[in-house]
Amino acid sequence: MAGASKAVADSRANLPFVYRQYSAEQLKQVLHKMYLIRRFEEGAEECYTRGLIHGTMHLSIGQEASAMGICMPLAEDDQITSTHRGHGHCIAKGAEVKRMFAEFFGKTTGYCKGRGGSMHIADVAKGNLGANGIVAGGIPIAVGAGLSSKMMKTGKVVVSFFGDGANNEGAFHEALNMAAIWKLPVIFVCENNGYGMSTSTARSTAVKNIADRAAAYSMPGVIVNGNIFSEVAEASHQAVARARAGEGPTLIESKTYRHRGHSKSDRNRYRTKEEIEDWMSNRDPITLFESELREFGFIDDKGIEAIRDAVAQEIADGIEFAKASPSPDIRTVQDYVYTEQA
Amino acid sequence: MDAMVRELSYAQAIQEAMAIAMDMDERVFLMGEDIGVYGGAFQVTGDLVERYGTERVIDTPISELGGAGVAVGAAVTGMRPIFEFQFSDFATLAMEQIVNQAAKMRFMLGGEVSVPVVMRFPAGSGTGAAAQHSQSLEAWLGHVPGLKVIQPATPHDAKGMLLAAVADPDPVMIFEHKLLYKMKGPVPEGYYTVPIGKADIRREGRDLTIVATSIMVHKALEAAAALEAEGIDIEVVDLRTIRPMDKQTVIDSVKKTSRLMCVYEAVKTLGIGAEVSAMIAESEAFDYLDAPIVRLGGAETPIPYNPELEKATVPQVPDIIAAARELVKGVR
């Protein structure tokens, strides 16, 4: 997806990767989507607090650059598997927020017709095979999708998103090994936000970097600052190229942070206010990306304001759409358990 | 003209079904531990790797959880994998993918995907393999909505039900009793299916309905033949599918015979016999019962190594004869 013309590219020769690779329009679109993810989750949180959404949810606020950077080089028919903290992945892969809100509200117009909710949000038409409530549950499934791609010669690349907690599950190790021995077009993306629920990676994980695990499976292990969009996108770009060339999988560790707690039950007793405050004030991925866009002349205050306004409208419309949508008929309680056969 | 019928072993019938499925549909492929040049632990895949190549007969690492997940992922994205567990006991290592993913994915995603995966489980005792290689865990999976669980008892059904499973859009779990693999029986050539969810009356009778599964169908038939001389006329219903269960065939049979016995190898408590008994108790057949329902199931113990102990843990023909005689005549 090379958006920048040659003359423009030359003038950007010393800028970070994405500013050489993509057009101003594409980059503004990225900022738009980062805001969309942020405001979607803030909106969902507010609806939850007001009792409009039940259950629980896991917010990825603070991790937007990771979702967007990884999905940037993906084509529409490339596929992802996602996690319980998967709203950002879903939007980054192309989902509409109104249908996501509708799912959170449990409505028939939701992506899962109200059967999945936040933890199973999916958009199969856009290649999102679904968030997963089981830590590491989606990783072997992504390898299976990669096997399909190879056997059917579709050229599709599959990204498996997971968190740092998943790196201590057996499924992670079994899946990476199989992807490596069969050279499958799969990209394993560990969004390391420092904590598996309350347990820090320092307390849970024997290696310093989760990317170090890649050595055990003879694949590249790449560490990026997950809060810097360009760094993430560049690593993803290289991993996608490697996968498409038939050279096999890559493990990317995207080091990031979630501003909110693990889920709605979290009292944040395992980390300090200062730590959270530092990440929010000094390393917010949207602020960082916005500053770069401004500094390199891709956008001005007016442009940013326009994006924020457009996103606010989209969120308000999405919530209205969800509210106005019908709930499932109770008589359909057993639908979709099995495939309906004529 | 009817297809030519030959005698094949249960294992050969499964192998033939897999070959036909691969010939008919290039999306079908096999995965499992040592199913390639080794031919599978029970020689069910045999020489298929020579005929279909390592691309379609894939030896996996010893990674049951990951392997099952890969099969699920391939199924969701357009392929038709047949995944062999080396022993059904190893399903315990893959429960996450079977129960949380394969069974629920269509539902959780509101019908946006199907999971056409077939998993094969060599099950049961009688081979001296002791407690971790002899279990009958079909009821575990039968408890999970989203899965279909079948137990073919004959070579004919093993082939036809496997082909039905491959054609099925949903995950189908096939429990194959290891002692059946060498059993021979008539098997038609070519493609045919035996429907999932349909029981089969293996023997008609007036005095007692025995609902049996898998290898117990043969033991029940043997018991029925022995009791014929005593004037006891037994109907043997081969359940064939435990989810979704063919309730009507069992209900109709019990209404005819007024007596019910369930015979199955898995641990008796909380098993298929409990389900069939409760189903009859809830049905119109309850009023027809002339005697309490009897369950013959496995002992409340892991499978022991010693061959005499091993036999004693699961119902044998003399047990069925004695229980049937008592149920029909009131004397042992």
XYZ file of C-alpha atoms in Angstrom:
674
model
C 0.000 0.000 0.000
C 2.402 2.662 -1.186
C 0.532 5.930 -0.978
C 3.242 8.527 -1.349
C 4.462 9.598 -4.821
C 8.192 9.553 -5.619
C 8.722 13.296 -5.283
C 6.872 13.340 -2.008
C 8.775 10.272 -0.873
C 12.117 11.932 -1.556
C 11.162 14.934 0.555
C 10.354 12.575 3.438
C 13.513 10.492 3.162
C 14.630 11.130 6.726
C 11.273 10.678 8.397
C 10.193 7.517 10.215
C 8.808 4.612 8.191
C 5.116 5.377 7.934
C 5.712 8.957 6.769
C 7.718 7.618 3.845
C 5.344 4.782 3.127
C 1.878 6.278 3.269
C 0.033 9.293 1.880
C -1.110 12.186 4.068
C -4.672 11.032 3.493
C -3.873 7.500 4.710
C -2.090 8.841 7.770
C -5.000 11.098 8.647
C -7.230 8.066 8.298
C -5.029 6.276 10.851
C -5.427 9.132 13.316
C -9.160 9.045 12.667
C -9.294 5.349 13.488
C -7.140 5.713 16.597
C -9.604 8.278 17.862
C -12.443 6.011 16.840
C -11.016 3.188 18.950
C -10.441 5.515 21.925
C -13.852 7.135 21.773
C -15.585 3.842 21.094
C -14.162 2.393 24.276
C -14.886 5.534 26.265
C -18.420 5.430 24.913
C -18.796 1.758 25.756
C -17.471 2.396 29.255
C -19.933 5.202 29.767
C -22.814 3.078 28.523
C -21.716 0.351 30.921
C -21.620 2.789 33.831
C -25.098 4.001 32.924
C -26.357 0.410 32.886
C -27.004 0.275 29.139
C -24.440 -2.498 28.651
C -24.210 -5.471 31.004
C -21.532 -8.078 31.615
C -17.984 -6.844 31.548
C -15.456 -5.481 29.102
C -11.715 -5.190 28.721
C -10.612 -1.820 27.435
C -7.535 -1.286 25.294
C -7.320 2.464 25.870
C -3.623 3.257 25.524
C -2.952 0.454 23.043
C -4.430 2.034 19.898
C -1.142 2.418 18.024
C -0.498 -1.279 18.396
C -3.783 -2.359 16.807
C -3.527 0.213 14.029
C 0.156 -0.355 13.311
C -0.196 -4.101 12.977
C -3.279 -3.890 10.739
C -1.843 -1.117 8.534
C -0.170 -3.399 5.944
C -2.984 -5.976 5.956
C -5.318 -6.394 2.999
C -9.055 -6.654 3.555
C -9.062 -10.424 3.048
C -6.125 -11.016 5.376
C -7.340 -12.439 8.654
C -6.861 -11.862 12.352
C -7.693 -13.632 15.575
C -8.154 -11.344 18.534
C -8.399 -11.329 22.293
C -10.691 -10.372 25.140
C -9.116 -6.929 24.756
C -10.039 -6.832 21.110
C -12.154 -3.749 20.356
C -9.187 -1.946 18.834
C -8.266 -4.882 16.610
C -11.833 -5.071 15.375
C -11.981 -1.399 14.417
C -8.468 -1.448 12.970
C -9.475 -4.351 10.706
C -12.393 -2.367 9.374
C -15.426 -2.908 11.576
C -18.199 -0.340 11.894
C -18.622 1.038 15.404
C -22.414 1.095 15.156
C -22.554 -2.681 14.738
C -20.033 -3.079 17.569
C -22.163 -0.943 19.861
C -25.188 -2.949 18.789
C -23.375 -6.143 19.798
C -22.468 -4.660 23.185
C -26.115 -3.736 23.651
C -27.001 -7.361 22.815
C -28.988 -6.430 19.730
C -29.714 -8.423 16.571
C -27.894 -5.836 14.449
C -24.664 -6.532 16.313
C -21.833 -8.394 14.633
C -22.724 -11.560 16.575
C -26.464 -10.874 16.708
C -26.170 -10.285 20.432
C -24.757 -13.749 21.180
C -21.128 -12.795 21.654
C -20.854 -9.388 23.269
C -17.561 -7.612 23.870
C -15.523 -10.744 24.506
C -16.427 -12.428 21.189
C -16.665 -9.408 18.937
C -15.913 -10.399 15.348
C -16.309 -9.176 11.801
C -15.796 -12.183 9.601
C -16.491 -10.256 6.385
C -13.508 -8.027 7.166
C -11.299 -10.942 8.177
C -11.685 -10.705 11.953
C -12.299 -14.298 13.024
C -13.194 -13.157 16.476
C -12.062 -12.029 19.873
C -11.611 -14.867 22.320
C -12.454 -15.274 25.964
C -9.783 -17.895 26.476
C -6.247 -16.604 26.868
C -4.232 -17.966 23.890
C -7.378 -19.616 22.473
C -7.102 -17.797 19.172
C -3.436 -18.571 18.535
C -3.801 -22.152 17.246
C -6.866 -21.056 15.274
C -4.746 -18.425 13.527
C -2.217 -21.118 12.659
C -5.073 -23.176 11.199
C -6.144 -20.184 9.120
C -2.534 -19.897 7.983
C -2.568 -23.557 7.013
C -5.721 -22.923 4.951
C -4.005 -20.014 3.240
C -1.043 -22.186 2.329
C -3.097 -25.209 1.234
C -5.603 -23.150 -0.763
C -2.867 -20.839 -2.079
C -4.924 -17.751 -1.309
C -1.925 -15.631 -0.344
C -3.700 -14.523 2.820
C -1.678 -13.519 5.852
C -3.040 -14.207 9.319
C -2.295 -12.125 12.402
C -2.820 -13.563 15.845
C -3.137 -10.913 18.522
C -2.633 -11.962 22.135
C -1.466 -10.437 25.377
C 1.560 -11.043 27.558
C -0.456 -13.464 29.684
C -0.870 -15.798 26.708
C 2.867 -16.352 26.390
C 2.745 -18.725 29.356
C -0.056 -20.855 27.926
C 0.811 -24.154 26.261
C -1.268 -23.239 23.225
C 1.115 -20.373 22.480
C 4.129 -22.679 22.356
C 2.420 -25.454 20.420
C 1.069 -22.984 17.871
C 4.342 -21.138 17.303
C 6.145 -24.424 16.816
C 3.688 -25.664 14.208
C 3.662 -22.369 12.313
C 7.455 -22.516 12.196
C 7.860 -26.136 11.078
C 5.264 -25.649 8.344
C 6.422 -22.129 7.394
C 2.947 -20.690 7.610
C 2.034 -17.063 6.813
C 1.189 -16.156 10.390
C 2.262 -13.142 12.430
C 2.149 -13.577 16.176
C 1.591 -10.245 17.869
C 2.068 -10.093 21.596
C 0.674 -6.866 22.965
C 2.643 -6.768 26.167
C 0.894 -4.302 28.431
C 2.924 -5.407 31.416
C 0.247 -7.280 33.318
C -1.722 -10.484 32.922
C -4.662 -9.239 34.939
C -2.710 -8.267 38.080
C 0.438 -10.332 37.647
C 3.331 -8.472 36.055
C 5.412 -10.094 33.332
C 8.409 -9.769 35.657
C 6.649 -12.100 38.097
C 5.122 -14.437 35.500
C 7.596 -14.819 32.684
C 11.084 -16.313 32.785
C 12.434 -14.367 29.832
C 13.009 -10.617 29.894
C 11.326 -10.057 26.558
C 8.523 -12.174 25.196
C 10.119 -11.759 21.766
C 12.991 -13.862 23.162
C 10.641 -16.836 22.946
C 10.888 -16.623 19.148
C 14.393 -18.096 19.242
C 12.948 -21.357 20.532
C 10.877 -21.614 17.361
C 13.463 -20.359 14.876
C 11.505 -17.318 13.853
C 12.385 -13.626 14.042
C 11.443 -12.034 17.348
C 10.949 -8.294 17.005
C 10.454 -5.810 19.823
C 8.707 -2.530 19.117
C 7.513 0.381 21.155
C 3.836 -0.357 20.879
C 2.856 3.214 21.536
C 4.637 4.527 18.464
C 2.503 3.854 15.421
C 5.354 4.046 12.935
C 7.480 1.497 14.799
C 4.642 -0.986 14.996
C 3.616 -0.514 11.371
C 7.186 -0.962 10.152
C 7.607 -4.250 12.011
C 4.259 -5.459 10.748
C 5.175 -4.460 7.217
C 8.320 -6.578 7.341
C 6.552 -9.527 8.919
C 3.792 -9.395 6.297
C 6.371 -9.298 3.495
C 8.144 -12.290 5.005
C 4.864 -14.198 5.388
C 3.727 -13.432 1.840
C 7.072 -14.566 0.496
C 6.530 -17.972 2.082
C 9.346 -17.497 4.563
C 7.197 -18.235 7.576
C 6.044 -16.638 10.783
C 7.316 -13.746 12.893
C 6.776 -12.944 16.547
C 6.319 -9.239 17.247
C 6.310 -8.010 20.813
C 4.558 -4.691 21.021
C 5.360 -3.134 24.390
C 2.450 -1.017 25.504
C 0.189 -0.217 28.434
C -3.480 -0.246 29.233
C -4.669 2.899 30.948
C -7.715 1.176 32.390
C -7.842 -1.847 34.642
C -8.003 -5.436 33.428
C -11.798 -5.426 33.396
C -14.603 -3.649 35.168
C -13.814 -5.435 38.469
C -10.239 -4.124 38.678
C -9.288 -1.932 41.671
C -5.778 -1.258 40.344
C -4.048 -2.488 43.503
C -1.072 -3.966 41.675
C 0.261 -0.770 40.082
C 0.806 2.763 41.259
C -1.079 5.892 40.334
C 2.262 7.403 39.331
C 2.929 4.597 36.869
C -0.471 4.967 35.246
C -0.163 8.737 35.197
C 3.244 8.531 33.522
C 1.945 6.378 30.682
C -1.130 8.548 30.215
C 0.698 11.874 30.234
C 3.968 11.040 28.562
C 3.429 8.011 26.346
C -0.109 8.190 25.069
C -0.040 6.684 21.560
C -2.571 9.096 20.093
C -0.791 12.161 21.491
C 2.541 10.847 20.213
C 1.210 10.171 16.714
C -0.654 13.465 16.562
C 2.512 15.375 17.514
C 4.497 13.677 14.784
C 1.814 14.342 12.186
C 1.831 18.012 13.178
C 5.605 18.264 13.341
C 6.067 16.698 9.903
C 3.357 18.872 8.417
C 0.748 16.230 7.651
C -2.005 17.880 9.633
C -2.823 21.109 11.446
C -5.020 21.926 14.434
C -8.002 22.433 12.186
C -7.510 19.016 10.644
C -7.275 17.397 14.066
C -10.388 19.204 15.222
C -12.247 17.961 12.153
C -11.244 14.371 12.918
C -12.310 14.661 16.546
C -15.672 16.113 15.539
C -16.284 13.446 12.920
C -15.429 10.702 15.407
C -17.671 12.187 18.080
C -20.545 12.184 15.621
C -19.836 8.604 14.548
C -19.839 7.464 18.177
C -23.065 9.306 18.990
C -24.724 7.850 15.883
C -23.421 4.386 16.743
C -24.906 4.474 20.225
C -28.229 5.714 18.853
C -28.198 2.905 16.272
C -27.580 0.355 19.029
C -30.329 1.757 21.244
C -32.834 1.758 18.404
C -32.000 -1.772 17.222
C -34.220 -4.718 18.124
C -33.331 -7.270 20.790
C -33.316 -10.937 19.804
C -36.611 -12.792 20.056
C -36.474 -15.085 23.090
C -37.672 -17.916 20.864
C -34.354 -17.761 19.000
C -32.389 -18.710 22.140
C -31.049 -21.880 20.554
C -30.253 -20.441 17.137
C -26.735 -20.720 15.680
C -25.725 -23.678 17.868
C -25.707 -25.826 14.746
C -25.704 -24.875 11.101
C -29.256 -24.700 9.800
C -29.642 -27.316 7.094
C -32.231 -27.204 4.338
C -27.538 -51.534 -9.370
C -26.375 -51.813 -5.803
C -22.758 -51.067 -5.088
C -20.535 -54.106 -4.681
C -20.396 -55.164 -1.046
C -17.183 -56.641 0.391
C -15.971 -57.696 3.796
C -13.751 -55.003 5.263
C -12.442 -54.432 8.725
C -13.691 -51.426 10.673
C -10.264 -49.795 10.285
C -10.227 -50.477 6.532
C -13.710 -49.026 6.232
C -12.601 -45.798 7.919
C -9.530 -45.635 5.749
C -11.633 -46.126 2.625
C -14.007 -43.388 3.753
C -11.130 -40.951 4.254
C -9.734 -41.795 0.817
C -13.127 -41.280 -0.824
C -13.577 -37.990 1.026
C -10.170 -36.788 -0.173
C -10.892 -37.933 -3.743
C -14.207 -36.082 -3.772
C -13.136 -32.843 -2.155
C -9.715 -31.279 -2.315
C -10.451 -29.367 0.901
C -10.391 -32.604 2.902
C -7.103 -33.445 4.590
C -5.886 -35.504 7.525
C -3.941 -34.357 10.570
C -2.715 -36.284 13.554
C 0.192 -37.823 15.394
C 2.098 -40.467 13.438
C -0.599 -40.860 10.801
C 1.921 -40.599 7.944
C 4.583 -43.217 7.297
C 3.805 -44.887 10.605
C 0.214 -45.334 9.432
C -1.384 -44.266 12.692
C -1.118 -45.961 16.073
C -3.890 -48.365 15.013
C -2.998 -48.418 11.312
C -6.202 -46.640 10.381
C -4.568 -44.144 8.029
C -2.265 -46.947 6.836
C -0.644 -46.084 3.530
C -2.784 -43.021 2.780
C 0.291 -40.807 2.955
C 1.744 -42.673 -0.006
C -1.386 -42.044 -2.016
C -2.152 -38.476 -0.971
C 1.226 -37.100 0.043
C 2.447 -35.315 3.141
C 0.548 -32.160 2.155
C -2.780 -33.882 2.796
C -1.751 -36.462 5.389
C -0.013 -34.270 7.920
C 1.962 -35.637 10.840
C 1.620 -33.161 13.680
C 4.005 -32.713 16.567
C 2.791 -34.204 19.847
C 0.634 -31.143 20.445
C -2.966 -32.175 20.943
C -4.219 -28.763 22.048
C -2.423 -26.867 19.322
C -3.183 -29.495 16.711
C -6.891 -29.490 17.483
C -6.840 -25.685 17.329
C -5.112 -25.736 13.959
C -7.811 -28.096 12.692
C -10.515 -25.759 14.016
C -8.849 -22.740 12.403
C -8.479 -24.547 9.080
C -12.131 -25.623 9.205
C -13.361 -22.102 9.872
C -11.370 -20.777 6.920
C -12.518 -23.159 4.237
C -10.786 -26.513 4.683
C -12.296 -29.837 5.835
C -9.803 -31.345 8.271
C -10.108 -34.816 9.748
C -8.083 -34.771 12.965
C -7.007 -38.051 14.545
C -6.305 -38.233 18.243
C -3.940 -41.094 18.883
C -6.052 -42.180 21.869
C -9.352 -40.682 22.937
C -7.811 -40.094 26.366
C -5.679 -37.365 24.797
C -8.817 -35.336 24.182
C -8.265 -34.188 27.744
C -5.252 -32.218 26.477
C -7.360 -30.523 23.823
C -10.579 -29.859 25.706
C -10.115 -26.087 25.421
C -10.174 -26.108 21.639
C -12.922 -28.740 21.397
C -15.258 -27.357 24.034
C -14.600 -23.598 24.012
C -13.709 -23.047 20.389
C -14.982 -25.722 17.981
C -18.314 -26.155 19.732
C -19.050 -22.482 20.334
C -17.521 -20.522 17.520
C -20.571 -20.552 15.262
C -22.813 -19.612 18.153
C -20.586 -16.887 19.597
C -20.278 -15.288 16.169
C -24.029 -15.290 15.579
C -23.926 -17.864 12.802
C -21.284 -16.062 10.735
C -19.056 -19.141 10.514
C -19.360 -22.911 10.529
C -16.750 -25.278 11.914
C -16.743 -28.363 9.655
C -14.073 -30.274 11.526
C -14.096 -34.027 12.091
C -12.214 -35.444 15.069
C -11.591 -39.159 15.468
C -11.012 -40.740 18.880
C -9.793 -44.342 19.307
C -11.514 -45.243 22.552
C -12.244 -47.954 25.052
C -10.583 -50.692 27.060
C -9.527 -54.237 26.346
C -6.023 -53.716 25.017
C -4.084 -53.823 28.278
C -3.154 -50.175 27.895
C -4.268 -49.309 31.429
C -5.857 -46.221 32.894
C -4.666 -43.433 30.594
C -5.170 -45.171 27.262
C -8.480 -46.986 27.722
C -11.148 -44.497 28.644
C -14.547 -43.883 27.096
C -15.057 -40.134 27.283
C -17.831 -39.704 24.719
C -20.349 -38.494 27.308
C -17.993 -35.638 28.215
C -18.279 -34.294 24.694
C -21.901 -35.314 24.415
C -22.623 -32.750 27.112
C -21.538 -29.858 24.906
C -24.064 -28.119 22.642
C -22.469 -27.340 19.302
C -20.782 -30.727 18.977
C -22.170 -33.832 17.323
C -20.929 -37.076 18.847
C -21.160 -40.446 17.135
C -20.131 -44.023 17.929
C -20.390 -46.253 14.874
C -20.480 -49.948 15.815
C -19.924 -51.672 12.471
C -17.578 -51.290 9.500
C -20.579 -50.298 7.378
C -21.531 -47.498 9.738
C -17.930 -46.468 10.375
C -17.534 -45.655 6.690
C -20.968 -44.160 6.129
C -20.954 -42.049 9.277
C -17.460 -40.739 8.633
C -18.557 -39.633 5.172
C -21.634 -38.033 6.726
C -19.368 -36.312 9.258
C -17.123 -34.889 6.546
C -20.190 -33.549 4.714
C -21.569 -32.057 7.923
C -21.057 -28.301 8.417
C -20.587 -28.675 12.185
C -17.911 -30.309 14.351
C -18.397 -34.079 14.524
C -16.586 -36.180 17.137
C -16.253 -39.863 16.245
C -15.523 -42.356 19.016
C -14.140 -45.579 17.562
C -13.719 -48.516 19.929
C -10.219 -49.887 19.503
C -11.405 -53.507 19.735
C -13.646 -52.904 16.712
C -10.817 -51.940 14.383
C -10.146 -55.555 13.344
C -13.803 -56.591 13.244
C -14.953 -57.406 9.724
C -18.302 -56.753 8.136
C -20.000 -55.998 4.839
C -19.133 -52.598 3.416
C -20.444 -51.275 0.092
C -17.941 -49.832 -2.345
C -18.050 -46.168 -3.254
C -19.748 -43.240 -1.603
C -22.652 -43.564 0.771
C -23.583 -41.928 4.037
C -25.217 -43.162 7.211
C -27.092 -40.268 8.798
C -25.911 -38.693 12.042
C -28.685 -38.622 14.637
C -30.399 -41.862 13.613
C -30.350 -44.967 15.781
C -30.588 -48.412 14.219
C -32.574 -51.418 15.394
C -30.053 -54.207 15.073
C -32.395 -56.928 16.243
C -36.142 -56.842 16.708
C -37.734 -58.279 19.817
C -40.806 -58.142 22.056
C -39.604 -58.573 25.638
C -36.840 -56.067 26.306
C -35.157 -53.117 24.643
C -31.414 -52.966 25.049
C -29.998 -49.588 24.054
C -26.288 -50.083 23.450
C -23.409 -48.119 22.026
C -20.294 -49.052 20.091
C -18.794 -52.434 21.025
C -21.640 -53.076 23.480
C -23.988 -53.434 20.511
C -22.163 -56.647 19.592
C -22.152 -57.897 23.159
C -25.865 -57.170 23.442
C -26.531 -59.061 20.202
C -24.552 -62.014 21.519
C -26.536 -61.961 24.755
C -29.796 -61.696 22.825
C -28.889 -64.719 20.704
C -28.084 -66.727 23.823
C -31.359 -65.811 25.503
C -33.433 -66.742 22.480
C -33.247 -70.393 23.604
C -34.845 -69.393 26.899
C -37.695 -67.737 25.058
C -36.543 -64.199 25.788
C -36.932 -61.989 22.765
C -34.656 -58.947 22.910
C -34.660 -55.848 20.757
C -31.225 -54.272 20.372
C -31.093 -50.568 19.533
C -27.711 -49.293 18.365
C -27.803 -45.650 19.427
C -25.024 -44.735 16.945
C -25.251 -41.010 17.777
C -25.265 -39.699 21.318
C -25.718 -36.030 20.324
C -28.170 -35.331 18.825
C -29.876 -38.435 20.205
C -32.549 -40.278 18.244
C -35.128 -40.266 21.007
C -38.067 -41.447 18.939
C -36.533 -44.776 17.961
C -35.834 -45.575 21.616
C -39.269 -44.394 22.768
C -41.040 -46.488 20.126
C -38.989 -49.540 21.033
C -39.702 -49.218 24.769
C -43.414 -48.750 24.092
C -43.280 -52.064 22.254
C -41.223 -54.093 24.757
C -42.104 -52.327 28.045
C -38.607 -52.908 29.415
C -35.369 -50.961 29.029
C -31.748 -51.760 29.666
C -28.851 -49.466 28.708
C -25.469 -51.052 28.065
C -22.372 -48.932 27.620
C -18.700 -49.170 28.431
C -18.133 -45.715 29.915
C -18.362 -45.216 33.669
C -21.970 -45.881 34.628
C -22.646 -42.756 36.681
C -23.705 -39.602 34.827
C -23.338 -41.373 31.511
C -25.307 -42.176 28.378
C -27.435 -44.673 30.299
C -28.540 -41.948 32.664
C -29.514 -39.766 29.739
C -31.436 -42.489 27.917
C -33.181 -43.574 31.141
C -34.192 -40.038 32.031
C -35.350 -39.386 28.492
C -37.632 -42.439 28.684
C -38.848 -41.445 32.147
C -39.851 -38.069 30.712
C -41.535 -39.560 27.648
C -44.864 -41.197 26.913
C -42.983 -44.527 27.039
C -42.790 -44.223 30.840
C -46.373 -45.444 31.194
C -45.532 -48.556 29.222
C -42.721 -49.696 31.534
C -43.367 -52.978 33.351
C -40.118 -52.984 35.318
C -37.482 -50.566 36.566
C -34.922 -49.427 34.012
C -31.548 -51.156 34.289
C -28.171 -49.637 33.443
C -25.067 -51.713 32.808
C -22.073 -49.418 32.580
C -18.429 -49.321 33.463
C -17.291 -49.705 37.068
C -16.592 -46.591 39.137
C -12.856 -46.971 38.690
C -10.068 -46.140 36.264
C -9.323 -48.992 33.863
C -6.845 -51.406 35.521
C -3.918 -53.090 33.789
C -4.464 -56.715 34.898
C -6.517 -58.374 32.103
C -9.021 -60.039 34.443
C -9.547 -56.825 36.358
C -9.780 -54.925 33.087
C -12.579 -57.204 31.846
C -14.355 -56.881 35.154
C -14.606 -53.100 34.822
C -16.834 -53.151 31.748
C -20.041 -55.080 30.996
C -19.418 -58.495 29.442
C -21.848 -60.829 27.668
C -22.613 -62.944 30.774
C -23.411 -59.743 32.695
C -25.864 -58.702 30.026
C -27.433 -62.180 29.915
C -27.885 -62.281 33.675
C -29.299 -58.779 33.891
C -31.655 -59.332 30.955
C -32.936 -62.607 32.362
C -33.632 -61.022 35.693
C -35.313 -58.034 34.108
C -37.612 -60.152 31.930
C -38.247 -63.164 34.175
C -37.558 -61.703 37.562
C -34.948 -64.409 38.304
C -31.224 -64.590 37.690
